[in-house]
PDB file of C-alpha atoms in Angstrom:
ATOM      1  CA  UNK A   7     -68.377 -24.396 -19.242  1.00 39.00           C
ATOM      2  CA  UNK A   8     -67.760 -23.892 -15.625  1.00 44.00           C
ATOM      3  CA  UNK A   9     -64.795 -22.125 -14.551  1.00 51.00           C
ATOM      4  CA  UNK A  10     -64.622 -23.174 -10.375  1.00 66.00           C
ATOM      5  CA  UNK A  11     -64.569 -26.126  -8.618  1.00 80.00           C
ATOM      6  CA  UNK A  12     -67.890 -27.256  -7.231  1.00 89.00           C
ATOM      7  CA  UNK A  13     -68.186 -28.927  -3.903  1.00 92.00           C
ATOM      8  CA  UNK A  14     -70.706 -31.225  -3.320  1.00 93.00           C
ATOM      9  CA  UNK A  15     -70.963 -32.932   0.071  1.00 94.00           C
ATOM     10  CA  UNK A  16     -72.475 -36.814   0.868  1.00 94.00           C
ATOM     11  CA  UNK A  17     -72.659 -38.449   3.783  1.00 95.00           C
ATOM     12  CA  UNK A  18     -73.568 -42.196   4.334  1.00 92.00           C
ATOM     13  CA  UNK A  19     -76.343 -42.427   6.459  1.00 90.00           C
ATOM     14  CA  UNK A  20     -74.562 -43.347   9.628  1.00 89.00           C
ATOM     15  CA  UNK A  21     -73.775 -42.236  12.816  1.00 90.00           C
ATOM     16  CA  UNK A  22     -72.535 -39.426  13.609  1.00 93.00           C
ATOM     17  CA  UNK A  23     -75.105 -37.280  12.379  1.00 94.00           C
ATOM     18  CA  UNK A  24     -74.105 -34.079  10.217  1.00 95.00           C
ATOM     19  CA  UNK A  25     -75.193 -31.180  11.021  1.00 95.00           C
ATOM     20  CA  UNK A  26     -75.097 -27.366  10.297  1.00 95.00           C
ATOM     21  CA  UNK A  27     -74.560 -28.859   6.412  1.00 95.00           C
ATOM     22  CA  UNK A  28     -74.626 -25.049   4.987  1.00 95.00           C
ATOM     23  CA  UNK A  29     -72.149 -23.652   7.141  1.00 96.00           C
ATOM     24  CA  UNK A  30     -69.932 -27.198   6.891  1.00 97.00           C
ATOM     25  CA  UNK A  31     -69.942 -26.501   2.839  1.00 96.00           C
ATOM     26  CA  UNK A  32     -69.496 -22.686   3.667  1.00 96.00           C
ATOM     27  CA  UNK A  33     -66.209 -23.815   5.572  1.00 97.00           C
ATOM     28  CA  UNK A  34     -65.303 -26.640   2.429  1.00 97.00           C
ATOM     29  CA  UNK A  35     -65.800 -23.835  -0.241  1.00 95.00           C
ATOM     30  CA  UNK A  36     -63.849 -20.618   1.853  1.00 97.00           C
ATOM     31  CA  UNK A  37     -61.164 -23.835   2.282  1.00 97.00           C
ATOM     32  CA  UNK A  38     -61.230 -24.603  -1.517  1.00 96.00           C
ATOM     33  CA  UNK A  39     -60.603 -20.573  -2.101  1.00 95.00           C
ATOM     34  CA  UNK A  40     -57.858 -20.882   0.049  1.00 97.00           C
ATOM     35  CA  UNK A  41     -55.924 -23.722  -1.345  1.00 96.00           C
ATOM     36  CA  UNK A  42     -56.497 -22.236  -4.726  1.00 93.00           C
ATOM     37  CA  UNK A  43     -59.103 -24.734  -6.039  1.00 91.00           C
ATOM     38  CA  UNK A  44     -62.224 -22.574  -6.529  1.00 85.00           C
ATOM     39  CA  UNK A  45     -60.068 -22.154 -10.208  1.00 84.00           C
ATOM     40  CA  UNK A  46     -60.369 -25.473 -11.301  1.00 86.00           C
ATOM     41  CA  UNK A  47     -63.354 -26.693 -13.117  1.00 86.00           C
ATOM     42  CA  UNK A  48     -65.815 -29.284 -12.641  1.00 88.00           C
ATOM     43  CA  UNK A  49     -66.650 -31.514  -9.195  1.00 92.00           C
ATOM     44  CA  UNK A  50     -65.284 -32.011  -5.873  1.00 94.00           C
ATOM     45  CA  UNK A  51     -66.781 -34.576  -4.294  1.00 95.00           C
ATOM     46  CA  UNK A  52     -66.404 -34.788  -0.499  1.00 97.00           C
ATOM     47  CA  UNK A  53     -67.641 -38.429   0.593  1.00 97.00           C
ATOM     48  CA  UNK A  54     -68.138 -38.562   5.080  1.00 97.00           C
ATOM     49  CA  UNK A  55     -67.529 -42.638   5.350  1.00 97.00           C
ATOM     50  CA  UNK A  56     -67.501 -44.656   7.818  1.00 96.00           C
ATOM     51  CA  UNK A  57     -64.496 -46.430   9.609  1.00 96.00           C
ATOM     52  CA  UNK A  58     -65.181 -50.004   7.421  1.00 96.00           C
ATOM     53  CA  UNK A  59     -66.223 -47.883   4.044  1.00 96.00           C
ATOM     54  CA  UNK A  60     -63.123 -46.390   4.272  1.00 96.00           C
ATOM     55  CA  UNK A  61     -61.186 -49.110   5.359  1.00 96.00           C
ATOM     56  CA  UNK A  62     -62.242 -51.366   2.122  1.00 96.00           C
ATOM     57  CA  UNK A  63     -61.403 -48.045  -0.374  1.00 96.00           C
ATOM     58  CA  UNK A  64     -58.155 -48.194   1.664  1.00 94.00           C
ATOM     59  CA  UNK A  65     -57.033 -51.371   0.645  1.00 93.00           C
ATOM     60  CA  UNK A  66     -59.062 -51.774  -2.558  1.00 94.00           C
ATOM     61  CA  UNK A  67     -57.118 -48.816  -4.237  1.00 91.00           C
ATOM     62  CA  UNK A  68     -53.858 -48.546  -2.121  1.00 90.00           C
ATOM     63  CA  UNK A  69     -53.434 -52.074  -0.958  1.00 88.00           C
ATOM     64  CA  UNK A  70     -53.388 -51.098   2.214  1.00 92.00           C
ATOM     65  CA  UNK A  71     -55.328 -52.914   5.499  1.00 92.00           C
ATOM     66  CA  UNK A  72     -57.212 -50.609   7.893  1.00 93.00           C
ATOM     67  CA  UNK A  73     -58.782 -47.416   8.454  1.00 94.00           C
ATOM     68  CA  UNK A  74     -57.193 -44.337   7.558  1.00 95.00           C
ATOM     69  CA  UNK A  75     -58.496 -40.284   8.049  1.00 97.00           C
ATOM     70  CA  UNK A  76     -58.550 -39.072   4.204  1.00 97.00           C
ATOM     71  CA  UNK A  77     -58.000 -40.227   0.981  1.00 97.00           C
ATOM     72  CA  UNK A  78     -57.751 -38.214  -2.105  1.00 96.00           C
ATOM     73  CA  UNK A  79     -58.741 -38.979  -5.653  1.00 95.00           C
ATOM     74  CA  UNK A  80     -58.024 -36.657  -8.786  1.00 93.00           C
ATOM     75  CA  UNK A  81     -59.364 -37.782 -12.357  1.00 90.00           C
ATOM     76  CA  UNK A  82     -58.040 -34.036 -13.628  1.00 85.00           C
ATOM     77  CA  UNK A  83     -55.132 -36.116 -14.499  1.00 64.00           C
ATOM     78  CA  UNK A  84     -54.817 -36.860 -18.582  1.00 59.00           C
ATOM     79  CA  UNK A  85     -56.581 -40.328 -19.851  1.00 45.00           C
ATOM     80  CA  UNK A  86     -58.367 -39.996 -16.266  1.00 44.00           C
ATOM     81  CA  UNK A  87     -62.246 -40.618 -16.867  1.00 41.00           C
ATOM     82  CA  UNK A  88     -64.151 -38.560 -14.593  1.00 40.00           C
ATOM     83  CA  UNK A  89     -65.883 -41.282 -11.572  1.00 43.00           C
ATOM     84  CA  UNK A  90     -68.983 -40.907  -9.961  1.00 39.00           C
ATOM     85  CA  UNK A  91     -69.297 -40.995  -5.910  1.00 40.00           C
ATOM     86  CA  UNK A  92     -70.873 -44.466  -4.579  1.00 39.00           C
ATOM     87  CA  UNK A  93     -72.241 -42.246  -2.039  1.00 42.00           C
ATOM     88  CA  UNK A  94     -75.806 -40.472  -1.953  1.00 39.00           C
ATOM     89  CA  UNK A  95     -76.527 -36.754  -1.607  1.00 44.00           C
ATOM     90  CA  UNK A  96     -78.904 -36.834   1.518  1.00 46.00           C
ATOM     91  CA  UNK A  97     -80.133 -33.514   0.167  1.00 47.00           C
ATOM     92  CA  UNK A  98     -79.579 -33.413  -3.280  1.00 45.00           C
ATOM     93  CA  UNK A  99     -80.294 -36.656  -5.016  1.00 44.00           C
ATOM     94  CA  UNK A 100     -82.774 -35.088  -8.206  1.00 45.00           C
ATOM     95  CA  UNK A 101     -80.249 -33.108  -9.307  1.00 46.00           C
ATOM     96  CA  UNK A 102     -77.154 -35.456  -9.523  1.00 50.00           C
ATOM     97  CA  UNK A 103     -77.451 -35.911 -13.310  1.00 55.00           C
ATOM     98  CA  UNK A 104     -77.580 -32.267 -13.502  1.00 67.00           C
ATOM     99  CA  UNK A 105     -73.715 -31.746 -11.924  1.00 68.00           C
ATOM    100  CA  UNK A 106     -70.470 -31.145 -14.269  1.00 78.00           C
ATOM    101  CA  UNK A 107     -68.140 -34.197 -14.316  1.00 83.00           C
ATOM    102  CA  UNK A 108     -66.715 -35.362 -10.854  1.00 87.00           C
ATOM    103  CA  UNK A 109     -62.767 -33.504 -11.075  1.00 90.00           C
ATOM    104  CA  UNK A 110     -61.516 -34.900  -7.499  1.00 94.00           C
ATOM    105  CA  UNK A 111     -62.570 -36.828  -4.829  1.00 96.00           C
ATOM    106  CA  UNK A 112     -61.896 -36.404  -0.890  1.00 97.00           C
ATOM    107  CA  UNK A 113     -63.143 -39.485   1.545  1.00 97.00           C
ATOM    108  CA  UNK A 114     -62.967 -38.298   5.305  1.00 97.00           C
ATOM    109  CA  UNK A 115     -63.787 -40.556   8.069  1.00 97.00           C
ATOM    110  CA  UNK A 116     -65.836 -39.102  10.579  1.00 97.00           C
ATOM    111  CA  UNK A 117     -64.860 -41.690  13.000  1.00 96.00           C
ATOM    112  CA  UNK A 118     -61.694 -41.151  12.780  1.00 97.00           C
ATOM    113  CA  UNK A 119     -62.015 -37.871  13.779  1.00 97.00           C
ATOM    114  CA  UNK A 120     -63.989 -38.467  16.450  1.00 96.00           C
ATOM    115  CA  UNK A 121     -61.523 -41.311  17.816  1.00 96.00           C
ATOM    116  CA  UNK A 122     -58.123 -39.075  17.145  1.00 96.00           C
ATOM    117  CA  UNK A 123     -59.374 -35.093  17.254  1.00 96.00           C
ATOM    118  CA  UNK A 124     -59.435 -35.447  20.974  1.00 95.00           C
ATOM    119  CA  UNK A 125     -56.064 -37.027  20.921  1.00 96.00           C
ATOM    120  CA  UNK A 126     -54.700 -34.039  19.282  1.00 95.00           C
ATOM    121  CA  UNK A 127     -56.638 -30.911  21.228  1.00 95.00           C
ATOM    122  CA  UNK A 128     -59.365 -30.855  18.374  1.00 95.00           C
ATOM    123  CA  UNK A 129     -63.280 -30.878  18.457  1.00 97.00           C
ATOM    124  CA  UNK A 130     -63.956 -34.207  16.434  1.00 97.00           C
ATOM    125  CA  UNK A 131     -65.826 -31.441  14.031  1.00 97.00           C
ATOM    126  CA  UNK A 132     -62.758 -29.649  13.853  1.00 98.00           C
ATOM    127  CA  UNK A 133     -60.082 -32.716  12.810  1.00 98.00           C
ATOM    128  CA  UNK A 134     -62.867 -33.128  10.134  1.00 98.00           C
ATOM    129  CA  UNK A 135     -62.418 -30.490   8.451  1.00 98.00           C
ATOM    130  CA  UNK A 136     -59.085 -30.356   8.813  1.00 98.00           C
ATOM    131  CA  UNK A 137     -58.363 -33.711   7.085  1.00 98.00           C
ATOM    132  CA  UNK A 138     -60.786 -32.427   4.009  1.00 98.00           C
ATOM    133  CA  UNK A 139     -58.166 -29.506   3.759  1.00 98.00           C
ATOM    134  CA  UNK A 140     -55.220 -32.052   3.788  1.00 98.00           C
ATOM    135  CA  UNK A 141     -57.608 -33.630   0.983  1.00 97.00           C
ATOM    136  CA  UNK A 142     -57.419 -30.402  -0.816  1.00 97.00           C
ATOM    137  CA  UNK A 143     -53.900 -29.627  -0.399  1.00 97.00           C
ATOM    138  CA  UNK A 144     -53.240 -32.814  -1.701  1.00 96.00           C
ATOM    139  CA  UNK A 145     -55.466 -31.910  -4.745  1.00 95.00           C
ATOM    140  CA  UNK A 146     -52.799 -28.019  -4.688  1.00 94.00           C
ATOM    141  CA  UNK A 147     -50.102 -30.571  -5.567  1.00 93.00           C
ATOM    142  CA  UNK A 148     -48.829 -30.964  -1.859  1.00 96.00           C
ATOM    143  CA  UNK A 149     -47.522 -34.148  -0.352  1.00 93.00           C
ATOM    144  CA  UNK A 150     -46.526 -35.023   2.669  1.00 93.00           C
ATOM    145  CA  UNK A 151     -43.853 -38.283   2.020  1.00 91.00           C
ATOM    146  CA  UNK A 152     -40.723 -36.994   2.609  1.00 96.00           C
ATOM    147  CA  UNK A 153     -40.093 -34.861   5.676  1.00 96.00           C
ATOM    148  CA  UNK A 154     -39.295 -31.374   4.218  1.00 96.00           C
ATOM    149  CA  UNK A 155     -42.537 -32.080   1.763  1.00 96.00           C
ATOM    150  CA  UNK A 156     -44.886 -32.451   5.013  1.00 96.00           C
ATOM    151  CA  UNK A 157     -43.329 -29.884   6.302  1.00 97.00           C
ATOM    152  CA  UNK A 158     -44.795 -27.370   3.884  1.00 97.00           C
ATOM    153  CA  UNK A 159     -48.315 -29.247   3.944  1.00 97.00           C
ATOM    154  CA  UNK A 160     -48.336 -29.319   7.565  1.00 97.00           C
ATOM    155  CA  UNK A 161     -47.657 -25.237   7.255  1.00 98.00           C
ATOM    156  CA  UNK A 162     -50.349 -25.321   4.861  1.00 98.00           C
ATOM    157  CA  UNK A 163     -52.879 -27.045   7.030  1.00 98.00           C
ATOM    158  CA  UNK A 164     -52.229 -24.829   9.854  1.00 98.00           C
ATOM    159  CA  UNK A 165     -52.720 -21.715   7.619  1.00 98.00           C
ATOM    160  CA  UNK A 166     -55.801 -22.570   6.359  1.00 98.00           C
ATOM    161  CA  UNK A 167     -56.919 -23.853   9.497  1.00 98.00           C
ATOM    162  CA  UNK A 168     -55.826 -20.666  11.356  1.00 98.00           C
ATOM    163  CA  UNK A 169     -57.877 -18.545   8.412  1.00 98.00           C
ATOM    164  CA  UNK A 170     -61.322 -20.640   8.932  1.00 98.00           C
ATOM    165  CA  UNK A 171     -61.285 -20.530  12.874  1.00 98.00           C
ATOM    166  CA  UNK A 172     -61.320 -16.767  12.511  1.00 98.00           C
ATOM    167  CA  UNK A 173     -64.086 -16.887  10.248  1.00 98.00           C
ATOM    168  CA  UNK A 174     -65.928 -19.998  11.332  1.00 98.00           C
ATOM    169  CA  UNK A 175     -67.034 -22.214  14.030  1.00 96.00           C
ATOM    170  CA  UNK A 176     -65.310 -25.200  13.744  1.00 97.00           C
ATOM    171  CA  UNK A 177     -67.056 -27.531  16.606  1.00 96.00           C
ATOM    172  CA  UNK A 178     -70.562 -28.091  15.607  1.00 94.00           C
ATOM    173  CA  UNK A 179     -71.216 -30.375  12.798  1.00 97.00           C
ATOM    174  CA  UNK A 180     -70.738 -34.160  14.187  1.00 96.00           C
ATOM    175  CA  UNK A 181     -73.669 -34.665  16.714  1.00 93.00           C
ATOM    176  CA  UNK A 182     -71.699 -36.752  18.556  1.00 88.00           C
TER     177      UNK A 182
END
């Protein structure tokens, strides 16, 4: 029985290019600590898709058309079956059979943050892992639909976000 939250990271093989991997899933697990998630058991699958892969998930499961930064599944939820990720693991593909159940799910659109970060005083890099934390939050039973509720998350964001910049680089993993 595992008692934290795995993170395991896939990327569709698409530009841009990910790099620094350990240190990106060194930021996504110190993030996971931060929002509280390490507790949980099981999987949490963080999918980088592209603009159109995100885009068809977007409207397939929320009815809504176009692209959008993150989207969050969780199958902790009761009479949830845990999924499995229609994404590959460039670097761990032998051993998916191997991992606990899937728990959550976070899509983040590298494009996205390469087309908005800038727009906002972020590294592309940076607004990535920023809208994984949002993913997570969500995940920490934050929302963000009614003002005083993203309020709070937007609090939380900067928190965490403050807390990783001291401890990490932020800028380096899109090879843009």
């Amino acid at each position: 029985t595992l008692y934290a939250m795995i993170i395991r990271l896939a990327k569709e093989r698409r530009p841009p290019a990910l790099q620094q991997r350990r240190r990106l899933l060194a930021v996504l697990a110190e993030a996971q600590r931060l929002v509280g998630l390490d507790r949980f058991p099981g999987l949490l699958q963080i999918n980088l898709v592209g603009a159109e892969t995100i885009a068809a998930i977007n409207e397939a499961s929320l009815g809504h058309c176009g692209t959008t930064d993150v989207l969050t599944y969780d199958w902790r939820e009761p009479n949830q079956p845990a999924q499995t990720a229609n994404c590959h693991d460039d670097d761990d593909k032998d051993n998916v059979d191997d991992d606990p159940p899937i728990a959550a799910e976070i899509y983040v659109c590298p494009d996205i943050a390469c087309a908005v970060g800038p727009t906002y005083g972020n590294h592309p890099s940076q607004e990535m892992v920023l809208y994984a934390v949002h993913g997570m939050l969500h995940l920490a039973d934050y929302d963000d639909l009614e003002p005083k509720a993203q309020q709070r998350m937007r609090a939380a964001e900067d928190k965490v976000m403050t807390a990783l910049q001291k401890k990490f680089i932020l800028t380096d993993f899109l090879k843009l």
